[in-house]
Tab-separated table of C-alpha atoms in Angstrom:
chain	number	residue	atom	x	y	z
J	5	MET	CA	18.816	-1.360	0.663
J	6	ARG	CA	18.619	-0.401	-2.941
J	7	ILE	CA	15.803	1.074	-4.770
J	8	PHE	CA	15.126	1.688	-8.252
J	9	ASN	CA	14.914	5.075	-9.194
J	10	THR	CA	12.723	6.132	-11.936
J	11	MET	CA	14.768	9.571	-12.109
J	12	THR	CA	17.789	7.581	-12.950
J	13	ARG	CA	16.218	4.331	-14.465
J	14	ARG	CA	18.634	2.424	-12.220
J	15	LYS	CA	18.623	0.949	-8.724
J	16	GLU	CA	20.470	2.701	-6.132
J	17	GLU	CA	21.800	2.365	-2.347
J	18	PHE	CA	19.252	4.214	-0.308
J	19	ILE	CA	21.183	6.770	1.730
J	20	PRO	CA	18.339	8.993	3.635
J	21	VAL	CA	18.652	12.867	3.742
J	22	ASP	CA	18.937	13.039	7.408
J	23	LYS	CA	20.139	9.723	8.799
J	24	ASN	CA	17.521	10.124	11.691
J	25	GLU	CA	14.331	10.073	10.072
J	26	VAL	CA	13.339	8.717	6.670
J	27	LYS	CA	10.717	11.141	4.736
J	28	ILE	CA	8.284	9.464	2.515
J	29	TYR	CA	5.437	11.258	0.164
J	30	ALA	CA	2.910	9.144	-1.322
J	31	CYS	CA	0.187	10.724	-3.667
J	32	GLY	CA	-3.479	10.001	-2.077
J	33	PRO	CA	-6.368	9.788	-3.727
J	34	THR	CA	-8.899	12.305	-5.180
J	35	VAL	CA	-12.181	11.716	-3.033
J	36	TYR	CA	-15.181	11.384	-4.992
J	37	ASN	CA	-15.693	7.570	-5.370
J	38	PHE	CA	-14.731	4.471	-3.974
J	39	ILE	CA	-11.280	3.598	-4.427
J	40	HIS	CA	-10.300	0.703	-7.244
J	41	ILE	CA	-7.479	-2.039	-7.169
J	42	GLY	CA	-5.218	0.434	-8.981
J	43	ASN	CA	-5.403	2.814	-6.097
J	44	ALA	CA	-5.105	0.283	-3.723
J	45	ARG	CA	-1.750	-1.182	-5.240
J	46	PRO	CA	0.030	1.805	-4.044
J	47	LEU	CA	-1.302	1.956	-0.669
J	48	CYS	CA	-0.081	-1.697	0.091
J	49	VAL	CA	3.428	-1.420	-1.697
J	50	PHE	CA	4.524	1.587	-0.165
J	51	ASP	CA	2.714	0.315	3.251
J	52	VAL	CA	4.977	-2.424	2.692
J	53	LEU	CA	7.792	-0.155	1.961
J	54	ARG	CA	7.440	1.739	5.149
J	55	ARG	CA	6.517	-1.308	7.250
J	56	TYR	CA	10.091	-2.870	6.206
J	57	MET	CA	12.125	0.129	6.711
J	58	GLU	CA	10.540	0.395	10.104
J	59	TYR	CA	11.227	-3.384	10.818
J	60	ARG	CA	15.129	-2.319	9.657
J	61	GLY	CA	15.274	0.086	12.364
J	62	MET	CA	14.547	3.435	10.293
J	63	ASN	CA	12.596	6.063	11.831
J	64	VAL	CA	10.069	6.952	8.841
J	65	LYS	CA	7.758	10.035	8.727
J	66	PHE	CA	5.527	8.870	6.194
J	67	VAL	CA	2.938	11.495	4.603
J	68	GLN	CA	-0.338	10.649	2.009
J	69	ASN	CA	-2.621	13.467	1.480
J	70	PHE	CA	-6.123	13.633	0.272
J	71	THR	CA	-6.791	15.831	-2.533
J	72	ASP	CA	-10.611	16.639	-1.083
J	73	VAL	CA	-11.198	19.987	-3.869
J	74	ASP	CA	-10.784	18.959	-7.820
J	75	ASP	CA	-13.146	18.876	-10.858
J	76	LYS	CA	-14.174	15.675	-10.360
J	77	ILE	CA	-15.362	16.397	-6.810
J	78	ILE	CA	-17.073	19.499	-7.916
J	79	LYS	CA	-18.927	17.336	-10.738
J	80	ARG	CA	-19.809	14.581	-8.296
J	81	ALA	CA	-21.102	17.186	-6.004
J	82	ASN	CA	-23.117	18.955	-8.743
J	83	GLU	CA	-24.493	15.515	-9.830
J	84	GLU	CA	-25.892	14.654	-6.263
J	85	GLY	CA	-26.803	18.143	-5.184
J	86	ILE	CA	-24.363	18.295	-2.206
J	87	THR	CA	-21.511	20.378	-1.201
J	88	PHE	CA	-18.181	19.467	-2.484
J	89	GLU	CA	-17.295	19.110	1.295
J	90	GLU	CA	-20.140	16.838	1.915
J	91	VAL	CA	-18.737	14.609	-1.192
J	92	SER	CA	-15.225	14.438	0.066
J	93	LYS	CA	-15.677	13.830	3.566
J	94	LYS	CA	-18.078	11.047	2.504
J	95	TYR	CA	-15.509	9.358	0.292
J	96	ILE	CA	-12.901	9.896	3.024
J	97	LYS	CA	-14.873	7.906	5.367
J	98	GLU	CA	-15.271	5.287	2.721
J	99	PHE	CA	-11.624	5.072	1.807
J	100	TRP	CA	-10.666	4.338	5.771
J	101	THR	CA	-12.898	1.286	5.355
J	102	ASP	CA	-10.918	-0.107	2.698
J	103	ALA	CA	-7.851	1.104	3.820
J	104	HIS	CA	-8.345	-0.197	7.542
J	105	GLY	CA	-9.652	-3.403	5.626
J	106	LEU	CA	-6.219	-3.762	3.383
J	107	ASN	CA	-4.428	-3.376	7.079
J	108	PHE	CA	-2.667	0.089	5.993
J	109	LYS	CA	-1.279	1.782	8.842
J	110	ASP	CA	-2.180	5.033	9.082
J	111	ALA	CA	0.504	7.792	7.545
J	112	THR	CA	2.243	10.340	10.135
J	113	VAL	CA	0.259	12.862	8.355
J	114	HIS	CA	-2.629	12.739	6.235
J	115	PRO	CA	-3.118	16.291	5.079
J	116	LEU	CA	-6.016	17.703	3.098
J	117	ALA	CA	-5.473	20.086	0.116
J	118	THR	CA	-8.006	22.454	1.759
J	119	GLU	CA	-6.360	22.715	5.028
J	120	ASN	CA	-3.226	23.932	3.027
J	121	ILE	CA	-4.240	26.909	0.907
J	122	ASP	CA	-2.126	29.343	2.528
J	123	GLU	CA	1.258	27.198	1.846
J	124	ILE	CA	-0.159	26.607	-1.872
J	125	ILE	CA	-0.615	30.655	-2.234
J	126	ASN	CA	2.799	31.104	-0.566
J	127	ILE	CA	4.410	28.800	-3.262
J	128	ILE	CA	2.669	30.304	-6.287
J	129	LYS	CA	3.645	33.746	-4.777
J	130	THR	CA	7.315	32.963	-5.009
J	131	LEU	CA	7.347	31.164	-8.216
J	132	GLU	CA	5.659	34.516	-9.538
J	133	GLU	CA	8.092	36.657	-7.951
J	134	LYS	CA	10.944	34.483	-9.705
J	135	GLY	CA	9.374	34.872	-13.129
J	136	TYR	CA	8.302	31.212	-13.107
J	137	ALA	CA	4.689	31.935	-13.046
J	138	TYR	CA	2.452	34.404	-14.532
J	139	ALA	CA	-1.243	35.400	-13.832
J	140	VAL	CA	-3.870	35.797	-16.633
J	141	ASP	CA	-7.598	37.149	-15.500
J	142	GLY	CA	-6.983	35.437	-12.160
J	143	ASP	CA	-5.723	32.270	-13.391
J	144	VAL	CA	-1.828	31.259	-12.631
J	145	TYR	CA	0.384	29.279	-14.838
J	146	PHE	CA	3.970	27.951	-14.725
J	147	ARG	CA	6.219	28.481	-17.437
J	148	THR	CA	7.517	25.360	-18.022
J	149	LEU	CA	9.937	26.233	-20.698
J	150	LYS	CA	11.859	28.165	-18.278
J	151	PHE	CA	12.678	25.046	-16.153
J	152	LYS	CA	15.312	23.928	-18.073
J	153	ASP	CA	15.105	20.288	-16.827
J	154	TYR	CA	11.666	19.509	-17.518
J	155	GLY	CA	11.132	16.194	-18.554
J	156	LYS	CA	13.761	14.343	-16.467
J	157	LEU	CA	11.725	12.189	-14.463
J	158	SER	CA	9.490	11.220	-17.252
J	159	HIS	CA	12.810	10.711	-19.668
J	160	GLN	CA	10.706	12.632	-22.454
J	161	PRO	CA	12.524	15.316	-25.140
J	162	ILE	CA	11.135	18.551	-24.903
J	163	GLU	CA	10.123	18.512	-28.840
J	164	ASP	CA	8.168	15.681	-27.853
J	165	LEU	CA	6.127	17.107	-25.109
J	166	GLN	CA	5.574	20.354	-27.365
J	167	SER	CA	4.178	18.244	-29.801
J	168	GLY	CA	1.310	16.584	-27.915
J	169	ALA	CA	0.564	19.840	-25.740
J	170	ARG	CA	-2.552	22.013	-26.615
J	171	ILE	CA	-4.449	24.901	-25.459
J	172	ALA	CA	-7.881	24.154	-24.023
J	173	VAL	CA	-10.793	26.500	-25.097
J	174	GLY	CA	-10.814	29.472	-22.271
J	175	GLU	CA	-7.389	28.646	-21.308
J	176	LYS	CA	-4.807	31.608	-21.993
J	177	LYS	CA	-1.436	30.373	-21.189
J	178	GLU	CA	1.620	31.570	-22.985
J	179	ASP	CA	2.660	28.071	-24.317
J	180	PRO	CA	0.770	24.856	-24.442
J	181	LEU	CA	2.961	23.217	-22.168
J	182	ASP	CA	2.336	25.578	-19.113
J	183	PHE	CA	0.120	24.493	-16.568
J	184	ALA	CA	-2.286	25.959	-13.875
J	185	LEU	CA	-1.188	26.683	-10.403
J	186	TRP	CA	-4.180	28.511	-9.594
J	187	LYS	CA	-7.738	28.721	-11.104
J	188	SER	CA	-10.113	31.365	-11.199
J	189	ALA	CA	-13.409	30.496	-9.859
J	190	LYS	CA	-16.392	29.747	-12.146
J	191	GLU	CA	-19.978	30.468	-11.117
J	192	GLY	CA	-21.273	27.970	-8.393
J	193	GLU	CA	-17.672	26.674	-7.808
J	194	PRO	CA	-15.906	26.757	-4.356
J	195	TYR	CA	-13.619	29.255	-3.601
J	196	TRP	CA	-10.490	31.128	-1.627
J	197	GLU	CA	-9.508	34.651	-1.443
J	198	SER	CA	-6.182	34.967	-3.114
J	199	PRO	CA	-3.841	37.613	-4.680
J	200	TRP	CA	-5.364	36.892	-8.052
J	201	GLY	CA	-8.931	37.054	-6.973
J	202	LYS	CA	-11.270	34.113	-5.656
J	203	GLY	CA	-9.842	30.905	-6.971
J	204	ARG	CA	-8.816	27.302	-6.049
J	205	PRO	CA	-5.523	25.445	-6.418
J	206	GLY	CA	-4.312	23.369	-9.520
J	207	TRP	CA	-3.853	19.897	-8.949
J	208	HIS	CA	-0.040	19.607	-9.106
J	209	ILE	CA	0.440	22.584	-6.694
J	210	GLU	CA	-1.101	20.696	-3.837
J	211	CYS	CA	1.273	18.107	-3.363
J	212	SER	CA	4.312	20.260	-3.518
J	213	ALA	CA	2.771	22.411	-0.547
J	214	MET	CA	1.977	19.257	1.514
J	215	ASN	CA	5.369	18.035	0.754
J	216	ARG	CA	7.095	21.072	2.099
J	217	ARG	CA	5.037	21.755	4.865
J	218	TYR	CA	5.091	18.195	6.537
J	219	LEU	CA	8.503	16.916	5.157
J	220	GLY	CA	10.804	19.878	3.910
J	221	LYS	CA	12.373	21.174	1.023
J	222	THR	CA	14.100	17.977	0.134
J	223	ILE	CA	12.797	14.819	0.767
J	224	ASP	CA	13.865	11.160	0.326
J	225	ILE	CA	11.489	9.159	-1.323
J	226	HIS	CA	8.290	10.154	-3.897
J	227	CYS	CA	6.194	7.610	-4.647
J	228	GLY	CA	3.065	6.550	-6.324
J	229	GLY	CA	1.440	4.541	-9.564
J	230	GLN	CA	3.171	4.500	-12.603
J	231	ASP	CA	0.497	6.717	-14.263
J	232	LEU	CA	1.606	10.125	-12.310
J	233	ILE	CA	4.902	9.990	-13.792
J	234	PHE	CA	3.731	12.673	-16.221
J	235	PRO	CA	2.657	15.306	-15.810
J	236	HIS	CA	1.839	14.837	-12.035
J	237	HIS	CA	5.257	14.195	-10.785
J	238	GLU	CA	6.982	15.903	-13.559
J	239	ASN	CA	4.894	19.038	-12.747
J	240	GLU	CA	5.643	18.616	-9.110
J	241	ILE	CA	9.317	18.822	-9.739
J	242	ALA	CA	9.448	21.642	-11.763
J	243	GLN	CA	7.478	23.869	-9.494
J	244	SER	CA	8.963	22.540	-6.084
J	245	GLU	CA	12.733	22.881	-7.547
J	246	CYS	CA	11.878	26.328	-9.006
J	247	ALA	CA	10.518	27.530	-5.718
J	248	ASN	CA	12.897	25.809	-3.139
J	249	GLY	CA	16.122	26.124	-5.160
J	250	CYS	CA	17.084	22.666	-4.459
J	251	THR	CA	16.358	18.839	-5.332
J	252	PHE	CA	12.912	17.864	-4.357
J	253	ALA	CA	13.310	14.218	-3.731
J	254	LYS	CA	16.345	11.880	-3.807
J	255	TYR	CA	14.350	8.685	-5.101
J	256	TRP	CA	11.230	8.112	-7.162
J	257	MET	CA	9.155	5.037	-6.746
J	258	HIS	CA	6.312	4.200	-9.084
J	259	ASN	CA	4.169	0.962	-9.163
J	260	GLY	CA	3.080	-0.613	-12.281
J	261	TYR	CA	-0.261	-0.976	-13.842
J	262	ILE	CA	-3.155	-3.539	-13.231
J	263	ASN	CA	-4.654	-5.533	-15.968
J	264	VAL	CA	-8.172	-7.454	-15.621
J	265	ASP	CA	-8.309	-10.252	-17.808
J	266	ASN	CA	-4.871	-9.455	-19.470
J	267	VAL	CA	-6.504	-5.813	-20.578
J	268	LYS	CA	-5.442	-2.749	-18.759
J	269	MET	CA	-8.148	-1.670	-16.372
J	270	SER	CA	-10.770	0.958	-17.446
J	271	LYS	CA	-13.806	2.691	-16.736
J	272	SER	CA	-14.306	3.041	-20.806
J	273	LEU	CA	-13.837	-0.437	-21.092
J	274	GLY	CA	-16.162	-1.768	-18.169
J	275	ASN	CA	-13.508	-3.690	-16.548
J	276	PHE	CA	-13.055	-1.517	-13.669
J	277	LYS	CA	-13.071	-3.001	-10.408
J	278	THR	CA	-13.207	-1.268	-6.854
J	279	VAL	CA	-11.946	-2.649	-3.626
J	280	ARG	CA	-15.275	-2.831	-1.991
J	281	GLU	CA	-16.949	-4.962	-4.490
J	282	ILE	CA	-13.799	-7.420	-4.537
J	283	ALA	CA	-13.942	-7.304	-0.683
J	284	ASP	CA	-17.477	-8.061	-0.340
J	285	VAL	CA	-16.718	-11.646	-2.193
J	286	TYR	CA	-13.384	-12.560	-1.094
J	287	GLY	CA	-12.371	-10.476	1.951
J	288	TYR	CA	-10.074	-7.597	1.956
J	289	GLU	CA	-6.592	-9.670	2.910
J	290	VAL	CA	-6.850	-11.569	-0.413
J	291	ILE	CA	-6.532	-8.466	-2.098
J	292	ARG	CA	-3.825	-7.313	-0.198
J	293	TYR	CA	-1.943	-10.510	-0.976
J	294	PHE	CA	-2.801	-10.313	-4.467
J	295	LEU	CA	-1.394	-6.619	-4.570
J	296	ILE	CA	2.266	-7.556	-3.027
J	297	SER	CA	2.944	-11.144	-4.436
J	298	SER	CA	4.020	-9.690	-7.557
J	299	HIS	CA	7.597	-7.250	-7.923
J	300	TYR	CA	5.748	-3.712	-7.565
J	301	ARG	CA	7.312	-2.582	-10.822
J	302	SER	CA	5.553	-5.320	-12.837
J	303	PRO	CA	2.048	-4.870	-14.207
J	304	ILE	CA	-0.150	-7.637	-12.480
J	305	ASN	CA	-3.404	-9.386	-13.810
J	306	TYR	CA	-6.421	-9.583	-11.973
J	307	ASN	CA	-8.835	-12.374	-12.645
J	308	LEU	CA	-10.376	-14.842	-10.533
J	309	GLU	CA	-8.343	-17.816	-10.776
J	310	ILE	CA	-5.761	-15.475	-9.259
J	311	ILE	CA	-7.671	-14.471	-6.518
J	312	GLU	CA	-8.365	-18.189	-5.842
J	313	GLN	CA	-4.734	-18.785	-5.775
J	314	CYS	CA	-4.096	-16.042	-3.206
J	315	ARG	CA	-7.033	-17.423	-1.127
J	316	SER	CA	-5.274	-20.651	-0.778
J	317	ALA	CA	-2.014	-19.357	-0.468
J	318	LEU	CA	-3.167	-17.458	2.651
J	319	GLU	CA	-5.080	-20.478	3.913
J	320	ARG	CA	-1.724	-22.578	3.749
J	321	LEU	CA	-0.104	-19.907	6.000
J	322	TYR	CA	-2.907	-19.547	8.443
J	323	THR	CA	-3.026	-23.384	8.989
J	324	CYS	CA	0.750	-23.412	9.813
J	325	ARG	CA	0.598	-20.595	11.932
J	326	GLU	CA	-2.490	-22.307	13.865
J	327	SER	CA	-0.091	-25.923	14.054
J	328	LEU	CA	2.454	-23.738	15.345
J	329	ASP	CA	0.261	-21.991	18.233
J	330	PHE	CA	-0.707	-25.979	19.128
J	331	ALA	CA	3.256	-27.161	18.834
J	332	ILE	CA	4.352	-24.579	21.341
J	333	LYS	CA	1.380	-25.430	23.601
J	334	ASN	CA	2.214	-29.348	23.484
J	335	ALA	CA	5.829	-29.560	22.746
J	336	LYS	CA	7.888	-31.815	25.457
J	337	ALA	CA	11.354	-32.079	24.436
J	338	PHE	CA	13.835	-29.483	26.263
J	339	ASP	CA	17.094	-29.624	24.199
J	340	ASP	CA	17.190	-27.016	21.517
J	341	ASP	CA	18.470	-28.354	17.751
J	342	ASN	CA	20.389	-25.514	16.955
J	343	ASN	CA	20.900	-26.582	13.476
J	344	LEU	CA	17.398	-26.322	13.243
J	345	ILE	CA	17.290	-23.030	14.446
J	346	ALA	CA	20.266	-21.610	12.123
J	347	LEU	CA	17.931	-23.005	9.604
J	348	LEU	CA	15.104	-20.836	10.679
J	349	ASN	CA	17.158	-17.641	11.097
J	350	SER	CA	18.422	-18.051	7.456
J	351	ARG	CA	15.127	-17.458	6.281
J	352	ARG	CA	14.837	-14.208	8.213
J	353	GLU	CA	18.060	-13.685	6.086
J	354	GLN	CA	16.566	-14.966	2.695
J	355	PHE	CA	13.592	-12.389	3.337
J	356	ILE	CA	15.832	-9.097	4.056
J	357	SER	CA	17.969	-10.115	1.149
J	358	ALA	CA	14.596	-9.890	-0.920
J	359	MET	CA	13.427	-7.564	0.584
J	360	ASP	CA	16.710	-5.351	0.211
J	361	ASP	CA	16.913	-5.904	-3.432
J	362	ASP	CA	14.146	-2.807	-4.660
J	363	LEU	CA	11.457	-4.132	-2.212
J	364	ASN	CA	10.967	-7.467	-4.025
J	365	THR	CA	8.072	-8.948	-2.117
J	366	ALA	CA	7.669	-11.991	-4.771
J	367	ASP	CA	11.048	-13.269	-3.408
J	368	GLY	CA	10.132	-11.991	0.164
J	369	ILE	CA	6.979	-14.207	0.130
J	370	SER	CA	9.151	-16.982	-1.409
J	371	ALA	CA	11.176	-16.879	1.454
J	372	VAL	CA	7.954	-17.158	3.890
J	373	PHE	CA	6.958	-20.122	2.099
J	374	GLU	CA	10.431	-21.659	2.280
J	375	LEU	CA	9.902	-21.191	6.199
J	376	VAL	CA	6.624	-22.886	6.044
J	377	LYS	CA	7.895	-26.021	4.558
J	378	ASP	CA	10.443	-26.094	7.174
J	379	ILE	CA	8.099	-25.918	9.827
J	380	ASN	CA	5.879	-28.368	8.125
J	381	THR	CA	8.517	-30.894	7.735
J	382	LYS	CA	11.054	-30.449	10.569
J	383	ILE	CA	8.977	-29.006	13.413
J	384	LEU	CA	5.215	-29.850	13.219
J	385	ASP	CA	5.483	-33.902	12.661
J	386	LYS	CA	8.754	-33.747	14.949
J	387	ASN	CA	9.544	-34.048	18.742
J	388	VAL	CA	11.190	-30.718	18.994
J	389	SER	CA	11.622	-28.013	21.705
J	390	LYS	CA	9.248	-25.501	22.920
J	391	ASN	CA	11.869	-22.796	22.589
J	392	VAL	CA	12.495	-23.975	18.514
J	393	CYS	CA	8.674	-23.867	18.111
J	394	ARG	CA	8.512	-20.267	19.413
J	395	THR	CA	11.366	-19.123	17.349
J	396	ALA	CA	9.780	-20.214	14.520
J	397	ALA	CA	6.452	-18.668	15.107
J	398	LYS	CA	8.512	-15.248	16.156
J	399	ILE	CA	10.269	-15.371	12.909
J	400	PHE	CA	6.764	-16.255	10.975
J	401	ASP	CA	5.201	-13.381	12.516
J	402	GLU	CA	7.931	-11.125	11.984
J	403	LEU	CA	7.843	-11.440	8.150
J	404	CYS	CA	4.302	-11.778	7.904
J	405	GLY	CA	3.825	-8.420	9.875
J	406	VAL	CA	6.209	-6.579	7.522
J	407	LEU	CA	4.265	-7.765	4.306
J	408	GLY	CA	0.790	-6.787	6.676
J	409	ILE	CA	-0.574	-10.220	6.175
J	410	LEU	CA	-2.152	-12.758	8.907
J	411	TYR	CA	-3.756	-10.263	10.602
J	412	ASN	CA	-7.192	-11.773	10.392
J	413	ARG	CA	-6.016	-14.608	12.930
J	414	LYS	CA	-8.752	-16.080	15.287
J	415	SER	CA	-8.476	-16.871	18.782
J	416	ASN	CA	-7.603	-20.546	19.519
J	417	ASP	CA	-9.585	-20.705	22.711
J	418	LEU	CA	-12.235	-23.277	21.822
J	419	ASP	CA	-15.464	-22.648	24.219
J	420	ALA	CA	-15.541	-25.538	27.129
J	421	GLU	CA	-18.209	-27.448	25.358
J	422	ILE	CA	-15.677	-27.893	22.319
J	423	GLU	CA	-13.383	-28.739	24.539
J	424	GLU	CA	-15.024	-31.164	26.341
J	425	LEU	CA	-15.878	-33.362	23.204
J	426	ILE	CA	-12.013	-33.048	22.240
J	427	VAL	CA	-11.172	-34.881	25.386
J	428	LYS	CA	-13.910	-37.174	25.292
J	429	ARG	CA	-12.999	-38.187	22.128
J	430	GLN	CA	-9.418	-38.874	22.810
J	431	GLU	CA	-10.733	-40.760	25.831
J	432	ALA	CA	-12.613	-42.931	23.458
J	433	ARG	CA	-9.746	-43.754	20.916
J	434	ALA	CA	-7.664	-44.377	24.349
J	435	ASN	CA	-10.265	-47.152	24.865
J	436	LYS	CA	-10.687	-48.096	21.121
J	437	ASP	CA	-14.098	-47.112	21.230
J	438	TRP	CA	-13.658	-45.830	17.284
J	439	ALA	CA	-17.376	-45.225	16.687
J	440	THR	CA	-17.519	-42.679	19.422
J	441	ALA	CA	-14.528	-41.437	18.244
J	442	ASP	CA	-15.675	-40.809	14.798
J	443	LYS	CA	-19.012	-39.626	15.611
J	444	ILE	CA	-17.115	-36.741	17.674
J	445	ARG	CA	-15.095	-35.805	15.210
J	446	ASP	CA	-18.037	-35.721	12.432
J	447	GLU	CA	-19.986	-33.553	15.018
J	448	LEU	CA	-17.102	-31.160	15.668
J	449	LYS	CA	-16.601	-31.049	11.687
J	450	ASN	CA	-20.363	-30.218	11.320
J	451	ARG	CA	-19.606	-27.297	13.803
J	452	GLY	CA	-16.563	-26.015	11.580
J	453	ILE	CA	-13.702	-27.660	13.740
J	454	ILE	CA	-11.307	-30.081	11.814
J	455	LEU	CA	-9.149	-32.246	13.628
J	456	LYS	CA	-5.730	-33.567	12.956
J	457	ASP	CA	-3.878	-36.304	14.662
J	458	THR	CA	-0.363	-35.865	15.040
J	459	PRO	CA	2.485	-37.462	16.779
J	460	GLN	CA	2.138	-34.260	19.467
J	461	GLY	CA	-1.947	-34.986	19.847
J	462	VAL	CA	-4.629	-33.439	18.285
J	463	THR	CA	-4.570	-30.160	16.331
J	464	TRP	CA	-7.879	-28.234	15.069
J	465	THR	CA	-8.218	-25.724	12.796
J	466	LYS	CA	-11.699	-23.365	11.998
J	467	GLU	CA	-13.351	-23.555	8.642
């Protein structure tokens, strides 16, 4: 497998640090609101990465954090007159509703920043002892210019970074580029005891601490949205490599932005879309399909026309899979068509080739639809063996499982009354009683059951 590494700006062969375990860290949400589709894109993209690696036989340890103490959380708590813990617990619960709706597999560990204060303090102490951090009136800052490689992830010259840096009112930094590791507590804010007094961690140090505690000093892949490259991931690298004395992450993967009607999504522009509000209209699976339908590094555009196209694409997949169930049940031929089985297996290889090329889900989905075309033209309307039908279903389910789609399949068990109606219609057709047959077809249609007459018998789908 080859991965585009943000650090080197080229595709590289993926070679894990430990052949027995792949260690991946994905930056999770700051829990003060419902997640938006920008949050959901890395959620779905890197869920596919994890699924694909497991599909290929790798043992993956996947960590995704929650930032559960932050300026935005404290602000929301003050606005609502509740504690920051109540805010974070509320929106972690809402996160899980959306994440599970999107078919996100729970990470191996979902740590909270507030559960890792001791680890955070230990790293800051180490940085202070090594001369990379300094305390001023209860705040602790990182000496950015002391880390000679600062800017290597974002590929920005230090001079450009310096020209854009400022010291905010109340900050007592040595240099505008220095960033906070520990913030002294203000009146009414949550705090923890530390060697520098009462305070709370800065945002960047949280991920460094959770990476080290749950995955070790050097991990395989660190991933997240493109907006995190600078300053968040740049700062993580600086503080982690200075504290640990080794490479922080071998590979960096970042997904592209989301536009809404060709304009970058932004709260200030009023085109901000939460997952919940879209799911209330279209369901979660359409959102997941949309988010993985393009290559993860490409920007994607959200609009209603595209969402409708995604819904139609999913319907095609569901129809094909339901028709395969019927074909398996009713197949009568016994001899396998080895050429057809080879063709079906070639679609799996086509899918693997696409996914091995920097997780190209767009081409992976194309391979799935090539498989659908083969099934529709060479299996469903032909007299093929049960084994061929099952082979097609197995490959179909494998590939959709890696992508995390088709997880809302309904049971194909019709209740006894509807089964009886289908049998009666077949009897009427056999007796050339077309009026009765048509009447039963219409009745079933009114009940949401759509019939299709095929050479193998009657297939049905639910609207």
